[in-house]
GROMACS .gro file of C-alpha atoms in nm:
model
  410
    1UNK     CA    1  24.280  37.296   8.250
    2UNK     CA    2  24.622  37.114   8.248
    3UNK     CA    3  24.560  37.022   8.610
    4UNK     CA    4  24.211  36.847   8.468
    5UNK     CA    5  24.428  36.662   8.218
    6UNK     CA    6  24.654  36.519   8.431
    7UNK     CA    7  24.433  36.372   8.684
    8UNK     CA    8  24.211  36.239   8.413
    9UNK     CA    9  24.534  36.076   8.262
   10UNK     CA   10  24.676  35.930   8.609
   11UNK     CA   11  24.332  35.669   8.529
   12UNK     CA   12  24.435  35.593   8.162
   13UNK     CA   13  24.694  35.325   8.384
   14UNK     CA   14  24.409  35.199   8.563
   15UNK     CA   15  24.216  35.188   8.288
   16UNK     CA   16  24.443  34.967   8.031
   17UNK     CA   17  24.518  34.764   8.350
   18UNK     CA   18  24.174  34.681   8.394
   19UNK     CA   19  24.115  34.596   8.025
   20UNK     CA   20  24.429  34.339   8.026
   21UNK     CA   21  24.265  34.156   8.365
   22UNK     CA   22  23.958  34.173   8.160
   23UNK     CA   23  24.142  33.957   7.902
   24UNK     CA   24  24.366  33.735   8.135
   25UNK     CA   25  24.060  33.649   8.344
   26UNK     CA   26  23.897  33.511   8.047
   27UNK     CA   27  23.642  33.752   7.979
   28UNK     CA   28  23.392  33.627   7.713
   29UNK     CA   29  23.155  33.854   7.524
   30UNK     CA   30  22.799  33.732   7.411
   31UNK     CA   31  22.811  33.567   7.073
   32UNK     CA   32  22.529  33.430   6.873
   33UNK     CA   33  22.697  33.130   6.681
   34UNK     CA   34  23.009  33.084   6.555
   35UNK     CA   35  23.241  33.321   6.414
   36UNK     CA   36  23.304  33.347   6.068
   37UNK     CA   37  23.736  33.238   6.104
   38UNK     CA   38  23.570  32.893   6.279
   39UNK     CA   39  23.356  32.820   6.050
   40UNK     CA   40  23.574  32.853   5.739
   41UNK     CA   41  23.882  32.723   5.936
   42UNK     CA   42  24.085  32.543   5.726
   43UNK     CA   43  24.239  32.309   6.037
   44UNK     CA   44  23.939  32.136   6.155
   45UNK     CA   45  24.158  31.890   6.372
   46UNK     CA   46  24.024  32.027   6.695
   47UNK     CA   47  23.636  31.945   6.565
   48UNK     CA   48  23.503  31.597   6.625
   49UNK     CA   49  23.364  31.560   6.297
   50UNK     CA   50  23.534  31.833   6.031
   51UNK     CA   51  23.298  31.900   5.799
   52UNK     CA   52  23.310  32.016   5.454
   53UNK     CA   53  23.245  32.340   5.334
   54UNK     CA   54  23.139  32.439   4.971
   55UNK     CA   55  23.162  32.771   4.795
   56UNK     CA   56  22.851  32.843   4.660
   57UNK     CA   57  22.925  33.101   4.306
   58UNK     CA   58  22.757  33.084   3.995
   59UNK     CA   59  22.933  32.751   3.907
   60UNK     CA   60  22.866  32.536   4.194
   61UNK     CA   61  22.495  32.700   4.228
   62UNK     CA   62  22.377  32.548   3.896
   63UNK     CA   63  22.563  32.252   4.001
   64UNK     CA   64  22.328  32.229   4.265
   65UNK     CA   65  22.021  32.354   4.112
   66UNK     CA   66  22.077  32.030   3.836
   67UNK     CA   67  22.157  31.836   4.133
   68UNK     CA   68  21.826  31.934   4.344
   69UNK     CA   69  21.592  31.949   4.005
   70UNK     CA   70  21.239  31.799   4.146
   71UNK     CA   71  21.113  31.487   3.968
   72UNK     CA   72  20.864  31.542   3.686
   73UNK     CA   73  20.525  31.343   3.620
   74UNK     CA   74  20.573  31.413   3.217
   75UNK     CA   75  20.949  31.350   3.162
   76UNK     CA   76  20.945  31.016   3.364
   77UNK     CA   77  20.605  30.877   3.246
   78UNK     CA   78  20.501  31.114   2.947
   79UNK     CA   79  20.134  31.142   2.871
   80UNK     CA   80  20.053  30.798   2.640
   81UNK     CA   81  19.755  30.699   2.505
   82UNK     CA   82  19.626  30.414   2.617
   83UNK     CA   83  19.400  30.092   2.388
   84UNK     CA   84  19.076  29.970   2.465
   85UNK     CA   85  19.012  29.807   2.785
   86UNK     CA   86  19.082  29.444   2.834
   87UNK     CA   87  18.825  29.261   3.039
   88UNK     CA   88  18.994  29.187   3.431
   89UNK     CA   89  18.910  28.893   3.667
   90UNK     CA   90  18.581  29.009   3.886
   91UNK     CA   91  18.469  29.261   3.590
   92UNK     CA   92  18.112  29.248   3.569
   93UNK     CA   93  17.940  29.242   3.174
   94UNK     CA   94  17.642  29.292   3.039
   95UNK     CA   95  17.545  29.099   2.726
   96UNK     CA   96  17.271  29.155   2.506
   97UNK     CA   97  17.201  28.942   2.247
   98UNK     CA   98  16.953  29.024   1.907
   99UNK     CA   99  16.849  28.747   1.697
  100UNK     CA  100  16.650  28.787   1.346
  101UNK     CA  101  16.298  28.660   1.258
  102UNK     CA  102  16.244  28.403   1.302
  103UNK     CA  103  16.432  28.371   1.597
  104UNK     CA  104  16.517  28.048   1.685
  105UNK     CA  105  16.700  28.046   2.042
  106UNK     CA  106  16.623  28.436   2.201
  107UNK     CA  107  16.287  28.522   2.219
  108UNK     CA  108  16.093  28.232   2.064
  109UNK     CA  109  15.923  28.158   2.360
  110UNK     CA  110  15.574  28.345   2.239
  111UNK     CA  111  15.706  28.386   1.886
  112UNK     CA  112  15.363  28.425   1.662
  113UNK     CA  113  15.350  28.299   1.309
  114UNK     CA  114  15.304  28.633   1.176
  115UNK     CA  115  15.559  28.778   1.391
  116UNK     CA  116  15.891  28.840   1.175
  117UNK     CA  117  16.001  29.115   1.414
  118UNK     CA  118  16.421  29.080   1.554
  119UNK     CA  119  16.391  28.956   1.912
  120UNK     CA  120  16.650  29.035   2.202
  121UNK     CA  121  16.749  28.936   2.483
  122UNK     CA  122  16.980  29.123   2.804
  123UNK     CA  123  17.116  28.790   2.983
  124UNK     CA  124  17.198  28.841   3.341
  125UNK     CA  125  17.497  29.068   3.454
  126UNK     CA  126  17.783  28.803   3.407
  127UNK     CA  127  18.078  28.811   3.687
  128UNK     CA  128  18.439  28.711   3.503
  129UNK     CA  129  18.582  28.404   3.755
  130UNK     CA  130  18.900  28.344   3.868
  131UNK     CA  131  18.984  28.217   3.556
  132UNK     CA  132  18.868  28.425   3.375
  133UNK     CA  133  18.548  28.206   3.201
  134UNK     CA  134  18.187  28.359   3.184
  135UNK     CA  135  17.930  28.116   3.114
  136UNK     CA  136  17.674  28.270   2.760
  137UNK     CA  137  17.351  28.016   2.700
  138UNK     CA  138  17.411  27.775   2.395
  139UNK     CA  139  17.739  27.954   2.383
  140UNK     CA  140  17.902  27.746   2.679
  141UNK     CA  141  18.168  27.892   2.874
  142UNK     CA  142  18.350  28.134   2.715
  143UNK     CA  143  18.748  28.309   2.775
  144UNK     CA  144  18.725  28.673   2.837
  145UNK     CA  145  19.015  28.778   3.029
  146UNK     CA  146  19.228  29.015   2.865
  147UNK     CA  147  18.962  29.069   2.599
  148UNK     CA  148  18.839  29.360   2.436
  149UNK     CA  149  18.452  29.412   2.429
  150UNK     CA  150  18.434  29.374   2.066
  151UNK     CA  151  18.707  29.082   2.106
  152UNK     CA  152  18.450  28.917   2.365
  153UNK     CA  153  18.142  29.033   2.064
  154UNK     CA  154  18.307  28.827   1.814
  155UNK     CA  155  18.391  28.467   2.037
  156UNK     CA  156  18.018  28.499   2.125
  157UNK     CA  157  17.874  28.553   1.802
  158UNK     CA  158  18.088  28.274   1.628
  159UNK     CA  159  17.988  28.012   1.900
  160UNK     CA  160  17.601  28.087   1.824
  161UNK     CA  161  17.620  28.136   1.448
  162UNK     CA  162  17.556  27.783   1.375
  163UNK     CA  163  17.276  27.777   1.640
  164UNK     CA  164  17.097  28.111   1.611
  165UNK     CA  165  16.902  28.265   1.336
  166UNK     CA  166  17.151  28.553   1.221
  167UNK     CA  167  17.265  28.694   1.587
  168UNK     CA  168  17.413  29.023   1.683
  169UNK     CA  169  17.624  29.121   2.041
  170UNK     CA  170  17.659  29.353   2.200
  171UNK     CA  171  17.852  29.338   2.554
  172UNK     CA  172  17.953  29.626   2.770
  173UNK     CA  173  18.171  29.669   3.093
  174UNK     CA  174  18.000  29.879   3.346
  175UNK     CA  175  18.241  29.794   3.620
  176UNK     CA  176  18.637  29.751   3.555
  177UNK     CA  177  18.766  29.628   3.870
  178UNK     CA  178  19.088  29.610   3.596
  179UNK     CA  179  19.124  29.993   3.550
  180UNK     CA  180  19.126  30.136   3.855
  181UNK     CA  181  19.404  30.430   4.005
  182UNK     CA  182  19.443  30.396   4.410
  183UNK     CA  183  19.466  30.716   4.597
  184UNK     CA  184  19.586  30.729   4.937
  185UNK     CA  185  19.719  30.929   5.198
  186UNK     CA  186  19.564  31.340   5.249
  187UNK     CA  187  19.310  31.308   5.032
  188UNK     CA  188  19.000  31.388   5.205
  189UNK     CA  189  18.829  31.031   5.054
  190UNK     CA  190  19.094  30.803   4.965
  191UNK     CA  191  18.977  30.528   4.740
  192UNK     CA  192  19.019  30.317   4.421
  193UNK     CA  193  18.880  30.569   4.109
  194UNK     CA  194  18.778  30.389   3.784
  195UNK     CA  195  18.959  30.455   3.461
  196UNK     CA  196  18.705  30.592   3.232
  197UNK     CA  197  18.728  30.627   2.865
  198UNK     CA  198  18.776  30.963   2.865
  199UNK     CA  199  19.130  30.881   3.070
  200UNK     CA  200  19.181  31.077   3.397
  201UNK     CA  201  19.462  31.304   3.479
  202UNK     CA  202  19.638  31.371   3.773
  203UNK     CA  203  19.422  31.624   3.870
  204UNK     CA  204  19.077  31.462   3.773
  205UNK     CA  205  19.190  31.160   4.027
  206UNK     CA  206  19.255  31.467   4.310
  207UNK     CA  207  18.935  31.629   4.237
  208UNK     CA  208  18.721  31.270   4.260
  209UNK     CA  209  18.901  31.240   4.641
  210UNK     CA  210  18.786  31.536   4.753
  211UNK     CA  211  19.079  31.722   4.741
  212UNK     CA  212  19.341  31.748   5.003
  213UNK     CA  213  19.319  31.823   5.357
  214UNK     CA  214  19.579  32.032   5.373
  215UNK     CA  215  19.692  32.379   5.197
  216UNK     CA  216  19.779  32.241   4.872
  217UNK     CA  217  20.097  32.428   4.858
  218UNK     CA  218  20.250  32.210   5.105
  219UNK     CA  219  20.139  31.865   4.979
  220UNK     CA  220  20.361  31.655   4.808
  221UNK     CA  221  20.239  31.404   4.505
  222UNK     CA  222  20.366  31.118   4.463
  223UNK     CA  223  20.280  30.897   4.131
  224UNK     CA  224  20.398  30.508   4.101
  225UNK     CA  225  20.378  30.314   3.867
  226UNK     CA  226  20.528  29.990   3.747
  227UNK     CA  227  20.766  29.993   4.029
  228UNK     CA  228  20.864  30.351   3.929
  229UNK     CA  229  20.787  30.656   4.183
  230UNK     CA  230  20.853  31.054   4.148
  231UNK     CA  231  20.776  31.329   4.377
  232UNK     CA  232  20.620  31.635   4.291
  233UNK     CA  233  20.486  31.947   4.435
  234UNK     CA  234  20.116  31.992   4.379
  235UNK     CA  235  20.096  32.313   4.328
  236UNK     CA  236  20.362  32.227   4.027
  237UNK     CA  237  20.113  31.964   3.891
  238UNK     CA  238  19.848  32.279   3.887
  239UNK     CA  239  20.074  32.528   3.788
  240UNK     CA  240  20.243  32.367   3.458
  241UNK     CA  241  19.960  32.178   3.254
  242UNK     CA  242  20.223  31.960   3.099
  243UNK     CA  243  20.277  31.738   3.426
  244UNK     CA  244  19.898  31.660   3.472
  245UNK     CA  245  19.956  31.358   3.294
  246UNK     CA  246  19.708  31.051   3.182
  247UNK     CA  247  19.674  30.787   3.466
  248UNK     CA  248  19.722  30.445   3.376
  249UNK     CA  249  19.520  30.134   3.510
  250UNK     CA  250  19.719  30.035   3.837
  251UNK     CA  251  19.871  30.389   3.928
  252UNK     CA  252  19.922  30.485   4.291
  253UNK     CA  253  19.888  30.845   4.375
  254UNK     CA  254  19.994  30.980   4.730
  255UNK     CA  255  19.938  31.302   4.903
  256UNK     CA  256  20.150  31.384   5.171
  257UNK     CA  257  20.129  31.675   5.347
  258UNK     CA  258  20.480  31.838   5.410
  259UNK     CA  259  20.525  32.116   5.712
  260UNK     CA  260  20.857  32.175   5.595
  261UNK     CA  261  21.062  32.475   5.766
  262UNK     CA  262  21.408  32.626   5.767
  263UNK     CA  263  21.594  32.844   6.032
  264UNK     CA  264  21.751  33.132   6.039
  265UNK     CA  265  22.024  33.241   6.302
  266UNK     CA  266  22.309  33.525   6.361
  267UNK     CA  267  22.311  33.856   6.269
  268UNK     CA  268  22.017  33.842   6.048
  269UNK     CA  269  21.722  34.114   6.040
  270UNK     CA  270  21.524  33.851   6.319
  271UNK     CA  271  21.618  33.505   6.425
  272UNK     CA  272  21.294  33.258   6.360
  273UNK     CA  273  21.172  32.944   6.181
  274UNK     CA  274  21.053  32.987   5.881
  275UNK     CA  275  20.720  32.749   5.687
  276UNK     CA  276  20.870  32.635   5.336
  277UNK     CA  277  20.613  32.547   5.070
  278UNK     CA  278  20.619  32.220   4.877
  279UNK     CA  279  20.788  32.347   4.579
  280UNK     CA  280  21.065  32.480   4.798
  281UNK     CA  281  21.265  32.861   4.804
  282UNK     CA  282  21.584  33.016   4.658
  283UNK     CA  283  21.853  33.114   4.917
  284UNK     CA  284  21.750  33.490   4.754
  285UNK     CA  285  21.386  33.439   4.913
  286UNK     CA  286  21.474  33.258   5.209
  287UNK     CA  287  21.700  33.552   5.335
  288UNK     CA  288  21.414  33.797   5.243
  289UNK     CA  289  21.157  33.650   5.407
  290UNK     CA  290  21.386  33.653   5.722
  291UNK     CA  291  21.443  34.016   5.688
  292UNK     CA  292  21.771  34.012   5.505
  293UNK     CA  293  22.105  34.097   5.669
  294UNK     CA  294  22.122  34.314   5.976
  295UNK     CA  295  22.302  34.636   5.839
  296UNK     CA  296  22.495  34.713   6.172
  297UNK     CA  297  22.563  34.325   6.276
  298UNK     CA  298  22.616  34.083   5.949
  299UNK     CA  299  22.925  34.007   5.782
  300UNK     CA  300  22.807  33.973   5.443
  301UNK     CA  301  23.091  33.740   5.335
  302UNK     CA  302  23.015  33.496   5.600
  303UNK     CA  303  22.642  33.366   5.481
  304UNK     CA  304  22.646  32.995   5.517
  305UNK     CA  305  22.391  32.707   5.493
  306UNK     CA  306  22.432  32.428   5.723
  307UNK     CA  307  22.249  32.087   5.548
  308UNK     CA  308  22.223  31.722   5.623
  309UNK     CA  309  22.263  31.636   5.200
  310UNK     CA  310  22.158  31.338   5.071
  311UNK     CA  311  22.467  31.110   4.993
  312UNK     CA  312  22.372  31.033   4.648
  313UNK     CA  313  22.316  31.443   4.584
  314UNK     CA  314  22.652  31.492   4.691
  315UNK     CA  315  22.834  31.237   4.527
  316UNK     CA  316  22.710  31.415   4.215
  317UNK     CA  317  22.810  31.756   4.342
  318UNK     CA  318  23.193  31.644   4.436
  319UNK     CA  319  23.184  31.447   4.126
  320UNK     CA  320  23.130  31.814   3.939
  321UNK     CA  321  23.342  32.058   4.156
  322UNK     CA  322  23.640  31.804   4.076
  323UNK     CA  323  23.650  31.717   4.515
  324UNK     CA  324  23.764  31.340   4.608
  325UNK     CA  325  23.433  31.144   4.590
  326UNK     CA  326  23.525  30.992   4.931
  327UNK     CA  327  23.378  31.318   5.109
  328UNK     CA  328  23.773  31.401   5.268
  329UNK     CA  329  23.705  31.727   5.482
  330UNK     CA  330  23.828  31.995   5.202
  331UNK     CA  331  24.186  32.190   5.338
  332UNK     CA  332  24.304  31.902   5.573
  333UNK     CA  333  24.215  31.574   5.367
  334UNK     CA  334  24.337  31.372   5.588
  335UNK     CA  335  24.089  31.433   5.914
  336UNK     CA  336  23.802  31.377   5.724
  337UNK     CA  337  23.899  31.051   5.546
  338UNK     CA  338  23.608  30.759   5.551
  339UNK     CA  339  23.410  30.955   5.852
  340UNK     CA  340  23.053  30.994   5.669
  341UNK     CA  341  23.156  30.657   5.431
  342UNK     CA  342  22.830  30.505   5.497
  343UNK     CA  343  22.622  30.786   5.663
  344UNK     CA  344  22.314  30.835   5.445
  345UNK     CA  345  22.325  31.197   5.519
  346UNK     CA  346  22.646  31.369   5.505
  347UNK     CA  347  22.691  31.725   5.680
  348UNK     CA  348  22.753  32.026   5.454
  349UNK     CA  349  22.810  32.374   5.485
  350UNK     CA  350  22.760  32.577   5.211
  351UNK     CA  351  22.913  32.927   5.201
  352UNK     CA  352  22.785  33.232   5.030
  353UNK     CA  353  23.012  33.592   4.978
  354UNK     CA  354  22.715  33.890   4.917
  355UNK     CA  355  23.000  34.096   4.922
  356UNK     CA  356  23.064  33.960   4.562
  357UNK     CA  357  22.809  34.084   4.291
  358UNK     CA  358  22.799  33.750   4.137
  359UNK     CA  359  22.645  33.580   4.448
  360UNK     CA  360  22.283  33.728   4.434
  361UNK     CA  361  22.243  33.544   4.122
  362UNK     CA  362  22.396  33.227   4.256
  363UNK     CA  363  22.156  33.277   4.533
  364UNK     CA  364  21.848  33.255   4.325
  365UNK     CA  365  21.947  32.904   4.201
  366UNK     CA  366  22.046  32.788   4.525
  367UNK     CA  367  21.750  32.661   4.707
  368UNK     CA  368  21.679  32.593   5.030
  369UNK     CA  369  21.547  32.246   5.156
  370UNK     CA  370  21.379  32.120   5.496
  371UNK     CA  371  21.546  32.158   5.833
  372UNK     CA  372  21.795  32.410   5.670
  373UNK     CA  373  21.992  32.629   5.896
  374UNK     CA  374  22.104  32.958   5.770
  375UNK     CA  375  22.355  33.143   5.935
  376UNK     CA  376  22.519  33.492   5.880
  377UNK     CA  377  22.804  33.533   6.092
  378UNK     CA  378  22.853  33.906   6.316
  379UNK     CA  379  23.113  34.135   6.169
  380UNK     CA  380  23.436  34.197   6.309
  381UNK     CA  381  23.360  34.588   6.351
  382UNK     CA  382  23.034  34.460   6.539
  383UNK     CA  383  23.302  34.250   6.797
  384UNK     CA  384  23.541  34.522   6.811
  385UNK     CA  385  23.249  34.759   6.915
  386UNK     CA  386  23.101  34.506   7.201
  387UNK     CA  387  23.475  34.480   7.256
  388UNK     CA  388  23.468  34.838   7.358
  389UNK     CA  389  23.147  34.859   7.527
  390UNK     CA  390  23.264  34.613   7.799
  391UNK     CA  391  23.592  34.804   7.858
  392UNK     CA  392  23.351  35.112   7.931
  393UNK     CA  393  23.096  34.928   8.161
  394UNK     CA  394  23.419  34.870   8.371
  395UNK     CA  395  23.654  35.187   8.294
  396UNK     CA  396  23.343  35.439   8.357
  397UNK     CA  397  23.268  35.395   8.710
  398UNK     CA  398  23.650  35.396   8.787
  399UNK     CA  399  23.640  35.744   8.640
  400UNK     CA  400  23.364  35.889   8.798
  401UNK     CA  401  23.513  35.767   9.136
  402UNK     CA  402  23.828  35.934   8.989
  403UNK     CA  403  23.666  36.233   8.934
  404UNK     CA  404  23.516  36.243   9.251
  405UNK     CA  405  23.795  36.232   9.458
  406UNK     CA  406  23.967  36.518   9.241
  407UNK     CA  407  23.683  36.751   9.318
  408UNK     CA  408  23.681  36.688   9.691
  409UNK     CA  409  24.086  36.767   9.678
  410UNK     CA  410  24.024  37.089   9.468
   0.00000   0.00000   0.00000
């Protein structure tokens, strides 16, 4: 047995030798991203383009979930009511006109002597011209635009009093080019939709286009009006009555479907691309939907986010974590001074410690956005172990060949 020992020892030389030419030679094991020291690395001089890196806690995560707060239909735009309809160039109106016995002007035509019933009279559909006249027999022409019906009623009736025998009128608008909501974009008939009295909503103006084309939880609204626009998820609109608000006459209402996706990389339960719905997912989701962190592989302290944010957004969020507003690379200021000045999109990475208790609920206000990455850097133990397994792909055959030549000397 001690004769065993010391032959297998003579190779523990060989062995340690082979290791350190492993290392001089520039051995590299397999990684799959960065590790977790280079991305946190305070001295970013050696990058290109340093970029900064946010702690994501329960502070900074409703920072950001104030920051990233969708737009809202009711808050911007509220849900008015709206006054009678006011006549529009190229409306079309009918007018009837009833005149009593004996009429005088309507009807008289065949009037009999013993005939003391009220005559009427429809006149033809009248068209409002480009400036805005119609023309009413033995009324002349008359100004309508930006009347109301009973507005229009009264300028008719006061023109004919004098020449009629007791008249009534009555007009009504069965076409109002001058109420009319456009929709456009994935609707499945995109078209101009009348106002009606009853006042559409949101959703009545999706359900006269025909719907969407596309699964509504990935279609994006988006409602202007008077030069103001907001975004919002459909399936928002449907979900929360509240933002199915009133249209107004002149509204523009887009669908546009979004086939937004985020990635996932590193030590992660499986490395894929992920569909995000309209209305977006927390960091919490995102990560279960990916399988959560490989047990054996992930580094739970070394979760991070890697975004192209919006300049504006993150003006705000340096603005609120007390950083310099001119986006200096945090740790060496001085590197990162003026680089992303006037980028519209700024590079982030956002970094998020599950080893802390804290961070699963910062993680469910933390949402993830389009063309996210998420990465969750390999644990050290995990490197020390591939560490080891490529010493024994090259320190096992050497001992087997040791071994071999001490049992042909025996």
């Amino acid at each position: 047995m001690l004769m065993f020992k010391r032959k297998v020892f003579r190779f523990v030389p060989l062995m340690l030798a082979l290791a350190g030419l492993c290392s001089l030679g520039g051995c590299v094991m397999p990684h799959g991203g960065p590790s977790f020291g280079s991305v946190v690395a305070e001295d970013q001089e050696k990058y290109e383009a340093p970029v900064p890196l946010v702690q994501v806690n329960a502070r900074t995560g409703s920072i950001l979930e104030s920051i990233g707060k969708p737009g809202s239909f009711y808050e911007t735009f509220g849900n008015a009511r709206y006054g009678n309809y006011r006549v529009a160039q190229g409306d079309a109106l009918d007018i009837y006109i009833w005149e009593s016995a004996p009429a005088l002007l309507f009807g008289a035509s065949d009037l009999a002597v013993s005939d003391l019933s009220v005559k009427s009279e429809k006149l033809p559909t009248q068209i409002v011209e480009n400036d805005g006249m119609i023309a009413v027999p033995f009324a002349g022409r008359i100004s309508v635009k930006g009347k109301t019906a009973r507005e229009i009623e009264d300028k008719i009736l006061r023109a004919l009093a004098s020449k009629a025998n007791n008249p009534q009128v009555l007009v009504h608008i069965p076409s109002r080019t001058g109420e009319e909501v456009t929709v456009l974009g994935d609707f499945k008939n995109c078209k101009n939709i009348p106002v009606s009295v009853k006042r559409e909503r949101v959703l009545d103006a999706v359900a006269l286009a025909g719907g969407v084309t596309e699964n509504y939880n990935k279609v994006m609204l988006k409602l202007t009006r008077n030069n103001v626009t907001v975004d919002m998820p459909l399936s928002a609109v449907i979900e929360n009555a509240q933002e199915n608000v009133t249209l107004a006459p002149g509204d523009v209402l887009v669908a546009a479907f979004k086939p937004w996706t985020f990635m996932v990389m590193g030590a992660a339960g499986k490395t894929q691309e992920i569909g995000l719905e309209a209305t977006g997912a927390t960091l919490a989701q995102a990560l279960s939907r990916a399988g959560g962190l490989n047990d054996d592989r992930a580094n739970s302290s070394g979760v991070f986010v890697f975004r192209f944010e919006d300049r504006e957004s993150w003006e705000k969020l340096y603005a609120e974590i007390g950083q310099d507003p001119s986006l200096k690379t945090p740790g060496n200021p001085d590197s990162g001074s003026g680089l992303y000045e006037n980028a519209d999109k700024v590079p982030v990475v956002y970094q998020i410690d599950f080893g802390r208790p804290d961070s699963f609920f910062a993680a469910q206000k933390f949402r993830v956005k389009d063309g996210d990455v998420i990465y969750i850097a390999t644990a050290s133990g995990y490197e020390l172990q591939k560490f080891l397994k490529l010493i024994g792909t090259i320190v096992n055959p050497a001992l087997s060949w040791g071994n071999s030549i001490n049992n042909l000397t025996d």
